mmCIF file of C-alpha atoms and ligand atoms in Angstrom:
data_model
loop_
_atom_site.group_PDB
_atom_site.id
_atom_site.type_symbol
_atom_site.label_atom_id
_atom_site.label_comp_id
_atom_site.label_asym_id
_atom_site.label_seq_id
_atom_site.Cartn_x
_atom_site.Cartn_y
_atom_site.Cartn_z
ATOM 1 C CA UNK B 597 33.941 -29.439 295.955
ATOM 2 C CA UNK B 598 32.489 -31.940 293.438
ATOM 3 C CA UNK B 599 32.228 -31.879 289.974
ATOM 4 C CA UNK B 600 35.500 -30.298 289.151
ATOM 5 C CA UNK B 601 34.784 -30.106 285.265
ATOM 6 C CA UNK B 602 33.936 -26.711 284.094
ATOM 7 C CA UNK B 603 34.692 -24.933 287.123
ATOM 8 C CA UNK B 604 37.777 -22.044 287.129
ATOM 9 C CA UNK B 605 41.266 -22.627 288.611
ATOM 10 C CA UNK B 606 43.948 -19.892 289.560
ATOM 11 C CA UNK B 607 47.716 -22.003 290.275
ATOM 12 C CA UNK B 608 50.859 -20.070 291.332
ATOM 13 C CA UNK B 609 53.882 -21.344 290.802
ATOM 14 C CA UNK B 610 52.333 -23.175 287.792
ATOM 15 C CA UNK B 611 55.339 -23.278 285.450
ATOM 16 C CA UNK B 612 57.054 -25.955 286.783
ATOM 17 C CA UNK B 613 57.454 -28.621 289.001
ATOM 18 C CA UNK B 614 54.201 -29.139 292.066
ATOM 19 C CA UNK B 615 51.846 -26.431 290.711
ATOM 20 C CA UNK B 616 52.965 -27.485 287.098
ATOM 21 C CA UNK B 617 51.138 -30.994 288.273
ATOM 22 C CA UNK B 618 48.331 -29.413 290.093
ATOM 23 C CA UNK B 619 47.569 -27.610 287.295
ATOM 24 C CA UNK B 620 47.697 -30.476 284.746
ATOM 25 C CA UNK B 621 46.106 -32.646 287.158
ATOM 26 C CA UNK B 622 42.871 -30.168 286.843
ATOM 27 C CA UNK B 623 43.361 -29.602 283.747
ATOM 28 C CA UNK B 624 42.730 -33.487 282.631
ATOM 29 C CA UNK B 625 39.447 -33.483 285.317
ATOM 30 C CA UNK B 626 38.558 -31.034 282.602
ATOM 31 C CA UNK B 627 39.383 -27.412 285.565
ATOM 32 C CA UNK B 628 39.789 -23.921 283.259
ATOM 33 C CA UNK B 629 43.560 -23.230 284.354
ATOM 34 C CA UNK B 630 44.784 -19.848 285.053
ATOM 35 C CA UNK B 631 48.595 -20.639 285.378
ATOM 36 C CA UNK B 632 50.543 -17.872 287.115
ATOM 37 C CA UNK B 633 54.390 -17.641 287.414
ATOM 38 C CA UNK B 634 57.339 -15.333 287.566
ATOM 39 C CA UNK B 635 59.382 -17.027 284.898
ATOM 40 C CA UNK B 636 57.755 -15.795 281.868
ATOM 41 C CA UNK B 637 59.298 -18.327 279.206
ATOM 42 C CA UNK B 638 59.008 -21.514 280.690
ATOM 43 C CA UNK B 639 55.505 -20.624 281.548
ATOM 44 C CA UNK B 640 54.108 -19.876 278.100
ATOM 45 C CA UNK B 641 55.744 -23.131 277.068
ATOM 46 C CA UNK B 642 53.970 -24.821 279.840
ATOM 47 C CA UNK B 643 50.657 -23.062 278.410
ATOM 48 C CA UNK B 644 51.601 -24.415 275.255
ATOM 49 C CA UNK B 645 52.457 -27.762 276.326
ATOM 50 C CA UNK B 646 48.896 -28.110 277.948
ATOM 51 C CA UNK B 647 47.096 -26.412 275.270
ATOM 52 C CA UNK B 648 48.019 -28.324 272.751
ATOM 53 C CA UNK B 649 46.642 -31.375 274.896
ATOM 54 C CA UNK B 650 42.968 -29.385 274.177
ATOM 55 C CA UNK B 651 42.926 -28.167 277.920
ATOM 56 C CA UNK B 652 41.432 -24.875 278.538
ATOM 57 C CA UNK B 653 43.938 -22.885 280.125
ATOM 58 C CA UNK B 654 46.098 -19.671 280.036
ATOM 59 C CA UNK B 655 49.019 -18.056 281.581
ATOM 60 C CA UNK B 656 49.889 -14.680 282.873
ATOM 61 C CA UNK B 657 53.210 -13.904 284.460
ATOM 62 C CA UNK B 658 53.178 -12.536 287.777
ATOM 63 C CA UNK B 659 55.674 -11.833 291.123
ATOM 64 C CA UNK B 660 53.491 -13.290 293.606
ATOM 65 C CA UNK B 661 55.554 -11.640 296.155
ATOM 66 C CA UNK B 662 53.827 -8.626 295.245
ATOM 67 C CA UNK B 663 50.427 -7.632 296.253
ATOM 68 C CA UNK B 664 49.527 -5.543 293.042
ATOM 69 C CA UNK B 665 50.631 -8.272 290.585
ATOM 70 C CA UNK B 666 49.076 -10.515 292.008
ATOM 71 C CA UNK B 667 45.611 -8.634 291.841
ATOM 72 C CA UNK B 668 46.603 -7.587 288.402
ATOM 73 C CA UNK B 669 46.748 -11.488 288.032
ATOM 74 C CA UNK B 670 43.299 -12.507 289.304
ATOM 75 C CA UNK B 671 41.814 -9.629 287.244
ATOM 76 C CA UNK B 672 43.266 -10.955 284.604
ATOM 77 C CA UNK B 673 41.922 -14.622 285.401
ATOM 78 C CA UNK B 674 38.125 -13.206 285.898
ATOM 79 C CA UNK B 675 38.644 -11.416 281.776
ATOM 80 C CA UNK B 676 39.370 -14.883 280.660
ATOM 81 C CA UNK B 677 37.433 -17.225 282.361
ATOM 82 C CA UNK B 678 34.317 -14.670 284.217
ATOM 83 C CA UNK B 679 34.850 -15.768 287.226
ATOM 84 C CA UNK B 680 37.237 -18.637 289.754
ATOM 85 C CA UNK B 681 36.237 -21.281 291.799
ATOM 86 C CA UNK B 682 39.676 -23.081 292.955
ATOM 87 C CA UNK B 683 42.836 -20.936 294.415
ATOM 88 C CA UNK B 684 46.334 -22.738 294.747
ATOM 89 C CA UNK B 685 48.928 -20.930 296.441
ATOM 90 C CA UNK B 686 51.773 -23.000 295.264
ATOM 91 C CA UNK B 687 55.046 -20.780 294.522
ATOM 92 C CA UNK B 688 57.542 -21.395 297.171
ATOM 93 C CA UNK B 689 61.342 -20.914 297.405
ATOM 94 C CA UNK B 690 63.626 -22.665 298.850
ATOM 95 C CA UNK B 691 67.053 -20.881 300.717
ATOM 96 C CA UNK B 692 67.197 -17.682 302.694
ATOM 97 C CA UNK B 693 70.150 -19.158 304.540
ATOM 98 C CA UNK B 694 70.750 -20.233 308.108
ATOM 99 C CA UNK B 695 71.708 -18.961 310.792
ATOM 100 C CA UNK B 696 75.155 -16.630 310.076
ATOM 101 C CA UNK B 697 73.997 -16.459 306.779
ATOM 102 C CA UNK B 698 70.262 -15.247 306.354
ATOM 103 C CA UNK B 699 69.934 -11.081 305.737
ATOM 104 C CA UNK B 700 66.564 -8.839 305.761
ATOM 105 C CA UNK B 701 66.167 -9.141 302.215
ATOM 106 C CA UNK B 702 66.688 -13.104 302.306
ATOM 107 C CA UNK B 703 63.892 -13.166 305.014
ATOM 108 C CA UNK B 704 61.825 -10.568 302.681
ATOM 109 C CA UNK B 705 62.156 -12.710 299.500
ATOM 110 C CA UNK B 706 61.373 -16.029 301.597
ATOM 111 C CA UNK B 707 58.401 -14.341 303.424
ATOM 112 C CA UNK B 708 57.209 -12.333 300.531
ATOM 113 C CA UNK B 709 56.983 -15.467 298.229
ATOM 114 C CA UNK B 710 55.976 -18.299 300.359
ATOM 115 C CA UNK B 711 54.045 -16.733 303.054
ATOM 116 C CA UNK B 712 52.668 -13.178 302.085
ATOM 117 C CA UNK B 713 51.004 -14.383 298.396
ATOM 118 C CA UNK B 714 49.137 -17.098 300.371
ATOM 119 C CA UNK B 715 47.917 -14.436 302.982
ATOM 120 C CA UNK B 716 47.412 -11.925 299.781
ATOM 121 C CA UNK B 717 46.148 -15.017 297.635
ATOM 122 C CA UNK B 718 43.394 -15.360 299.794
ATOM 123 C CA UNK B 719 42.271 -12.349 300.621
ATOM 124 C CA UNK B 720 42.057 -11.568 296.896
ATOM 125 C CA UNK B 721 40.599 -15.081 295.649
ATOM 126 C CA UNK B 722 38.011 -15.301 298.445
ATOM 127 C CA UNK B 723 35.456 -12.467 297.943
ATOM 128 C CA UNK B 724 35.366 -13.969 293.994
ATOM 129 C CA UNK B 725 35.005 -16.977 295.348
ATOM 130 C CA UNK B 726 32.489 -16.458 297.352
ATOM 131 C CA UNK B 727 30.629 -13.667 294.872
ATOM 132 C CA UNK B 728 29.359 -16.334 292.474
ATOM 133 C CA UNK B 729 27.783 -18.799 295.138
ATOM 134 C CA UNK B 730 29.005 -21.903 293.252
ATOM 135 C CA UNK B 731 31.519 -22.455 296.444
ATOM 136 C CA UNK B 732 35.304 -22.921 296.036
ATOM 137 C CA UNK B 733 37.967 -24.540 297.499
ATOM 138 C CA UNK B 734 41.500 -23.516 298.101
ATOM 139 C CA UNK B 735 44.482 -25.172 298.173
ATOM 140 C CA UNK B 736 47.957 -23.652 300.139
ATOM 141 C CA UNK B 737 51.617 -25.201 299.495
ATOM 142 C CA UNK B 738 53.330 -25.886 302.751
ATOM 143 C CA UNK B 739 55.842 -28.878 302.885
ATOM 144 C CA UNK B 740 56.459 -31.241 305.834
ATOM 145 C CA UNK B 741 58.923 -28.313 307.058
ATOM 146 C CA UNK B 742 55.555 -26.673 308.237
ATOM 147 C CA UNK B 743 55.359 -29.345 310.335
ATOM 148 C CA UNK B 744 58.978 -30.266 311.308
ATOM 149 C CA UNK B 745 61.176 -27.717 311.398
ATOM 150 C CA UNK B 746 63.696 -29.733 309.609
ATOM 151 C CA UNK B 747 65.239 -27.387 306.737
ATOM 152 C CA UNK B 748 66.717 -24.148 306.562
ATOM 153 C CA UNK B 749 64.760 -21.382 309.227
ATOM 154 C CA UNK B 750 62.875 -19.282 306.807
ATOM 155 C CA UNK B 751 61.852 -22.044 304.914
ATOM 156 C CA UNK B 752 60.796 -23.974 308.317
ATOM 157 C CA UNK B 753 58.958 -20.540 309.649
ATOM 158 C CA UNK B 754 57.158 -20.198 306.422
ATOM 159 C CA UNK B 755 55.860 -23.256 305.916
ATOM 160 C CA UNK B 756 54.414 -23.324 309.488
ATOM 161 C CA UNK B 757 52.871 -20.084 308.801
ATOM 162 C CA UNK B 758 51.071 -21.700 305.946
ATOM 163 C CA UNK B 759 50.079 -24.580 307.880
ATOM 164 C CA UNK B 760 48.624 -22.091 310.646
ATOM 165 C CA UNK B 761 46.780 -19.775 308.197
ATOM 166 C CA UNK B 762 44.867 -23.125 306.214
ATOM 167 C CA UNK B 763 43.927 -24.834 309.800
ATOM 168 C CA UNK B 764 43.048 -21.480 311.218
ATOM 169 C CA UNK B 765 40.928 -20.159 308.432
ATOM 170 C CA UNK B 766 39.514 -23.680 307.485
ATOM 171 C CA UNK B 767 36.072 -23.070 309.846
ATOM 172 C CA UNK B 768 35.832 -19.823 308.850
ATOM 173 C CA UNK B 769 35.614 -20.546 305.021
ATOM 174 C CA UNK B 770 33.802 -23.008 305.703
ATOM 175 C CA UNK B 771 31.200 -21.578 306.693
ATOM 176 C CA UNK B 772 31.271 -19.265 303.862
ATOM 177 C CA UNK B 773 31.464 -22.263 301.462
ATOM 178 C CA UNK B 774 34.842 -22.360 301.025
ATOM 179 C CA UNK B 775 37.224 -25.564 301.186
ATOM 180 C CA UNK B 776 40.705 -24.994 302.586
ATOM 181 C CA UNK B 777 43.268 -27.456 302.384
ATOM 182 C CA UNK B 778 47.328 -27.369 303.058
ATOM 183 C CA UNK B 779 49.146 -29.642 300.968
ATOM 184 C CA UNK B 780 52.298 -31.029 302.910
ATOM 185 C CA UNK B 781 54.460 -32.725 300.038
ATOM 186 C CA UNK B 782 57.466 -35.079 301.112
ATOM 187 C CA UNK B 783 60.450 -35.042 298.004
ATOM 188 C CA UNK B 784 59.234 -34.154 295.084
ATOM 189 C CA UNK B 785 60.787 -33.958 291.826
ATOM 190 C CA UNK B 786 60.999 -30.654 291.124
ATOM 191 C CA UNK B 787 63.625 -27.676 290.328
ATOM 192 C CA UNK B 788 63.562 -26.706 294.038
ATOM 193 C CA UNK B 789 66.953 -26.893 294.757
ATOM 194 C CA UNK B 790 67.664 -23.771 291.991
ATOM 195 C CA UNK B 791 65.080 -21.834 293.260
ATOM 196 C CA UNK B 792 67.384 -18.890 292.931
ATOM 197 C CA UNK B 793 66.366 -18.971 289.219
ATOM 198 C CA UNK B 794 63.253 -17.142 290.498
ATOM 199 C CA UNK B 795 64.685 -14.376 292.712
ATOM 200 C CA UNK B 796 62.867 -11.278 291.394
ATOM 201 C CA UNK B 797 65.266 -8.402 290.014
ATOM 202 C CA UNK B 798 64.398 -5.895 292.805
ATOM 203 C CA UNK B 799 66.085 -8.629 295.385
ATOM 204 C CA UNK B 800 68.908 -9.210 293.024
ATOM 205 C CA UNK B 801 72.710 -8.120 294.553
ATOM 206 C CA UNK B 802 70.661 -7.881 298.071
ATOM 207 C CA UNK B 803 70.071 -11.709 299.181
ATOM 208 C CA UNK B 804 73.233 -13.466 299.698
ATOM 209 C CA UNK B 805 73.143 -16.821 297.468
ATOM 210 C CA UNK B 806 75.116 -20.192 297.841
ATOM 211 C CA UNK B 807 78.479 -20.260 296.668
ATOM 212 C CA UNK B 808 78.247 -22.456 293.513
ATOM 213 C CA UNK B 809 81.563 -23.321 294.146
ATOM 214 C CA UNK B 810 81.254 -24.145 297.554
ATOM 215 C CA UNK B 811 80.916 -27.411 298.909
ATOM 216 C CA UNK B 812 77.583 -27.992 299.515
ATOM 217 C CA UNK B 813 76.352 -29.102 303.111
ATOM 218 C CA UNK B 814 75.542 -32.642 303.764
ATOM 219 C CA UNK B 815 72.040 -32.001 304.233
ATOM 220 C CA UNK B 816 72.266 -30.088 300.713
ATOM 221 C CA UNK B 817 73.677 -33.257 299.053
ATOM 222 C CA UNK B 818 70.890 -35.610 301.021
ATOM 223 C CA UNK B 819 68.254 -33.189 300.061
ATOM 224 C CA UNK B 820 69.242 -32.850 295.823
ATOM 225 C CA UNK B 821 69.626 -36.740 296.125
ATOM 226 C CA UNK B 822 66.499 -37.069 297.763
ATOM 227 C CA UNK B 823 64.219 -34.512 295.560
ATOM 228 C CA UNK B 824 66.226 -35.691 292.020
ATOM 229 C CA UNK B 825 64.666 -39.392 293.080
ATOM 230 C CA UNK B 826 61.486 -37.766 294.366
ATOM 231 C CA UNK B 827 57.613 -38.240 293.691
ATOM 232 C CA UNK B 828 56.441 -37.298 289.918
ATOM 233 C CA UNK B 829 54.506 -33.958 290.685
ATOM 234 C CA UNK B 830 52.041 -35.108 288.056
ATOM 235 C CA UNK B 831 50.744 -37.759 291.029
ATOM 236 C CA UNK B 832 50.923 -34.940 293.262
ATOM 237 C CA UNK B 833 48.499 -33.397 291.379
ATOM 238 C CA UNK B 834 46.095 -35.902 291.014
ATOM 239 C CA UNK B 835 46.404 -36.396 294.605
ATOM 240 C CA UNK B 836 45.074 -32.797 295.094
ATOM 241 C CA UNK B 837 42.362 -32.941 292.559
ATOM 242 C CA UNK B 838 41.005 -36.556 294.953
ATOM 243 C CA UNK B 839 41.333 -33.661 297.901
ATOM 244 C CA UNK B 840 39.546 -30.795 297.131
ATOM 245 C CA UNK B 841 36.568 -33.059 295.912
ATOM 246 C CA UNK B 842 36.861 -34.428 299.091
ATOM 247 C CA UNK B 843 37.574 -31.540 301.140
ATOM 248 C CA UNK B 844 40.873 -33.323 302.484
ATOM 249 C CA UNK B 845 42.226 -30.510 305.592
ATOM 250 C CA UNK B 846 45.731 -32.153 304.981
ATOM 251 C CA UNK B 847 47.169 -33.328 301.958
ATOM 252 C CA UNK B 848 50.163 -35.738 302.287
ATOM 253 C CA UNK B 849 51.843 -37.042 299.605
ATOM 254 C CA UNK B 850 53.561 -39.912 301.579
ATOM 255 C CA UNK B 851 54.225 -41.482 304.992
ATOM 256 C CA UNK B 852 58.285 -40.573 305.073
ATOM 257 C CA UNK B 853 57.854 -37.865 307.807
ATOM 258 C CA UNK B 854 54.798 -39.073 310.023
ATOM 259 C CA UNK B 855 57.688 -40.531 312.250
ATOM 260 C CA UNK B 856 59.241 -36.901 312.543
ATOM 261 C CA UNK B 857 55.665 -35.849 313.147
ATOM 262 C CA UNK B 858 55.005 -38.279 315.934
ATOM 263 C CA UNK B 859 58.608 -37.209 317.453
ATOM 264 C CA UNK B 860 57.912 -33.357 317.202
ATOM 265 C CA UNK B 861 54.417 -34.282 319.366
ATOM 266 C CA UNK B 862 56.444 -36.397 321.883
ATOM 267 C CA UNK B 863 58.557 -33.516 322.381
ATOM 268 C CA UNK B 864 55.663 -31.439 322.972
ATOM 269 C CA UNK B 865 54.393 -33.493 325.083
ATOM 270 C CA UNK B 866 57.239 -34.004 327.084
ATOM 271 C CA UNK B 867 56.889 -30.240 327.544
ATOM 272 C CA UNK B 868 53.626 -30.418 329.033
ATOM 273 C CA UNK B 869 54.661 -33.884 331.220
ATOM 274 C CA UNK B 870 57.178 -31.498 333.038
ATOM 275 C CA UNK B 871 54.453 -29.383 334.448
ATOM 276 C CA UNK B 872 51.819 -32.036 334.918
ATOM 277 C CA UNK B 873 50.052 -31.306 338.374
ATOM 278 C CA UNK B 874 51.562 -27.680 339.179
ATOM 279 C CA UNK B 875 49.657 -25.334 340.212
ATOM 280 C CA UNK B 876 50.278 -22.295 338.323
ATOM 281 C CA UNK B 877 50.549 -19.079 340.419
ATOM 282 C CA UNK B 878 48.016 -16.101 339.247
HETATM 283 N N1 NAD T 1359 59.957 -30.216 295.760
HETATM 284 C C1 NAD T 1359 59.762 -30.581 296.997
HETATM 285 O O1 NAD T 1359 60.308 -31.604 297.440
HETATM 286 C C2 NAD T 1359 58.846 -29.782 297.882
HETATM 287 C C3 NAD T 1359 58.552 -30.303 299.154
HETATM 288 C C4 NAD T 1359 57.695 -29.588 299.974
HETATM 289 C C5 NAD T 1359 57.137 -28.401 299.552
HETATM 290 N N2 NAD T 1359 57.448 -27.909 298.315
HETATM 291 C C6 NAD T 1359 56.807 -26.662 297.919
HETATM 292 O O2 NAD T 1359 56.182 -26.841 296.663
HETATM 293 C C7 NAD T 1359 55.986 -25.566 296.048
HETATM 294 C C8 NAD T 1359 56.406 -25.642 294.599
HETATM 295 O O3 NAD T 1359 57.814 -25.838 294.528
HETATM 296 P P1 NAD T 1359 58.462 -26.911 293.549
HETATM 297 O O4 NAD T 1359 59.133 -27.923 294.388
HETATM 298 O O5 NAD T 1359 57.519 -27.332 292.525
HETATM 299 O O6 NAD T 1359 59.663 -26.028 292.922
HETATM 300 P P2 NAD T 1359 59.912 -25.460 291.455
HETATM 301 O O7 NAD T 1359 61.084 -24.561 291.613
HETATM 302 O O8 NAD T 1359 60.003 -26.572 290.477
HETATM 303 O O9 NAD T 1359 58.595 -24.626 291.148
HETATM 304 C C9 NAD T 1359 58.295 -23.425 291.816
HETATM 305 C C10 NAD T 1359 57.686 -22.441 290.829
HETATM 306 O O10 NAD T 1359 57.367 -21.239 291.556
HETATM 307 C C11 NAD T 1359 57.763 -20.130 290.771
HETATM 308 N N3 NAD T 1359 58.020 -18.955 291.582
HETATM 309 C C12 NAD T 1359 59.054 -18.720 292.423
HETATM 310 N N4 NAD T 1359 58.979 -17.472 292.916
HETATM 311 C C13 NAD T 1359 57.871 -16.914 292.400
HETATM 312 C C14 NAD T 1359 57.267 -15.638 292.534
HETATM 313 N N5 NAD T 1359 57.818 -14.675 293.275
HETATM 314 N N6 NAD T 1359 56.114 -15.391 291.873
HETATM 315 C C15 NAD T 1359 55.561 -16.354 291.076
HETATM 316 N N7 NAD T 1359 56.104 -17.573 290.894
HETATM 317 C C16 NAD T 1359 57.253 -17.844 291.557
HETATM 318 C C17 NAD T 1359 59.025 -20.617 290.055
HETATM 319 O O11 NAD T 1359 59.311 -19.823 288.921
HETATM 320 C C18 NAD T 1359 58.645 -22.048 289.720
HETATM 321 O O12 NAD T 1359 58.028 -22.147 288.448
HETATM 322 C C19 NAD T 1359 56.771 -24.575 296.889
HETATM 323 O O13 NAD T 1359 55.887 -23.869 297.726
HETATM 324 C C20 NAD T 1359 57.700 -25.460 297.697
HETATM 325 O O14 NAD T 1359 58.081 -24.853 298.901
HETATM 326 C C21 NAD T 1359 58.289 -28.573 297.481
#
């Protein structure tokens, strides 16, 4: 989509961190920002924040996890701004737990949040999208876990889900004139790592959260280290403002995980090497 300026955006996950910089980002290529998130006070300082910068934008809080708020949310987006041309299904959580760990409403709050409002996302966005004939473009959160299944399962299963629903659906909006792209961010610094901040109240007592006390996991040490030095989200941003006026299918925000990619395809490809020149009986 060209000519960003003057056009509509709806960002989950806006109040902080990755959708925080997507939605600046479009904000400053001069994008009407709809900024949706569950966290209702660091939000309308976030609004504020912006705002005051002259940027056209708004917030409404919202549980992206659930269907009806998150139609409540786009109504509310079409009152202010008549009508939406960009849709970024940012909000993610991290956790769920691992394996020994994870319980039905972990996988419920990790589905719900990361994959369910980008399936729900889309299927609300896209008819107003496409009702206006000015096209549109949309842009889906995944991570480099929905490529590598390298962090904790839910996370990992989500994230490929995300992957699977842009790449699937990007010919079909296509032809509808509607951009898809999956952004696949490396370490970014952002307030991932206390995403338990954001468990909604109907979860609360039911999902089983890290010990604070504990002693965290190496990986969990490696990963805070690694996102606490990470890439400013505000370049993330920018990065996906270059994409969806150049209808990017993948948006990387680095190179520190193409090796992991290329191993994960070896692998794959080992699979298939095993079964070169069998028949296969029918
Ligand atoms: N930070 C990283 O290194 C990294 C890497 C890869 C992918 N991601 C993905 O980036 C996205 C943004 O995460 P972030 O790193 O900026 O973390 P963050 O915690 O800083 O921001 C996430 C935002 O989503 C909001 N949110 C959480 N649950 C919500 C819900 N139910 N409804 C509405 N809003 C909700 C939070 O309140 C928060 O403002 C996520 O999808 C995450 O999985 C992050």
């Amino acid at each position: 989509m060209q000519h960003l300026a003057g056009k509509v955006a709806f960002v989950t996950g806006a109040a902080s961190g990755i959708g925080l910089g997507i939605a600046e980002a479009l904000a400053q290529a001069g994008v009407k920002v709809m900024m949706a998130d569950i966290e209702a006070d660091a939000l309308a300082a976030q609004v504020a924040r912006l705002a005051a910068t002259n940027a056209d934008v708004a917030g409404i809080r919202a549980d992206v996890s659930l269907k009806a708020e998150l139609r409540r949310a786009a109504d509310a987006t079409i009152e202010r701004f008549g009508k939406v041309h960009i849709l970024v299904n940012n909000a993610g959580v991290g956790g769920g737990g691992s394996y020994g760990e994870w319980n039905d409403a972990a996988w419920d709050w990790v589905i719900g949040v990361n994959l369910m409002s980008v399936v729900w996302g889309i299927e609300i966005f896209g008819p107003l999208m496409e009702a206006h004939g000015e096209g549109g473009h949309i842009v889906s959160t995944a991570s480099m876990a929905g490529l590598v299944a390298a962090v904790a399962p839910g996370y990992n299963v989500t994230k490929y889900g995300v992957v699977a629903l842009s790449e699937g659906l990007r010919p079909t909006l296509a032809a509808r004139g509607i951009g898809v792209s999956v952004l696949c961010p490396g370490f970014i610094r952002t307030r991932i790592m206390e995403s338990a901040r954001a468990l909604p109240e109907r979860l609360a007592d039911k999902v089983a959260l890290p010990d604070p006390t504990a002693v965290p996991s190496e990986f969990a040490v490696m990963a805070a280290q690694a996102i606490a030095n990470g890439i400013d989200p505000l370049y993330v941003g920018e990065l996906v403002v270059e994409a969806i006026e150049g209808d990017w299918p993948y948006i990387f925000t680095d190179n520190e995980f193409e090796g992991g990619v290329d191993l994960r395809f070896a692998a794959i490809k080992a699979g298939f090497d095993k079964i070169r020149g069998r028949v296969p009986r029918r």
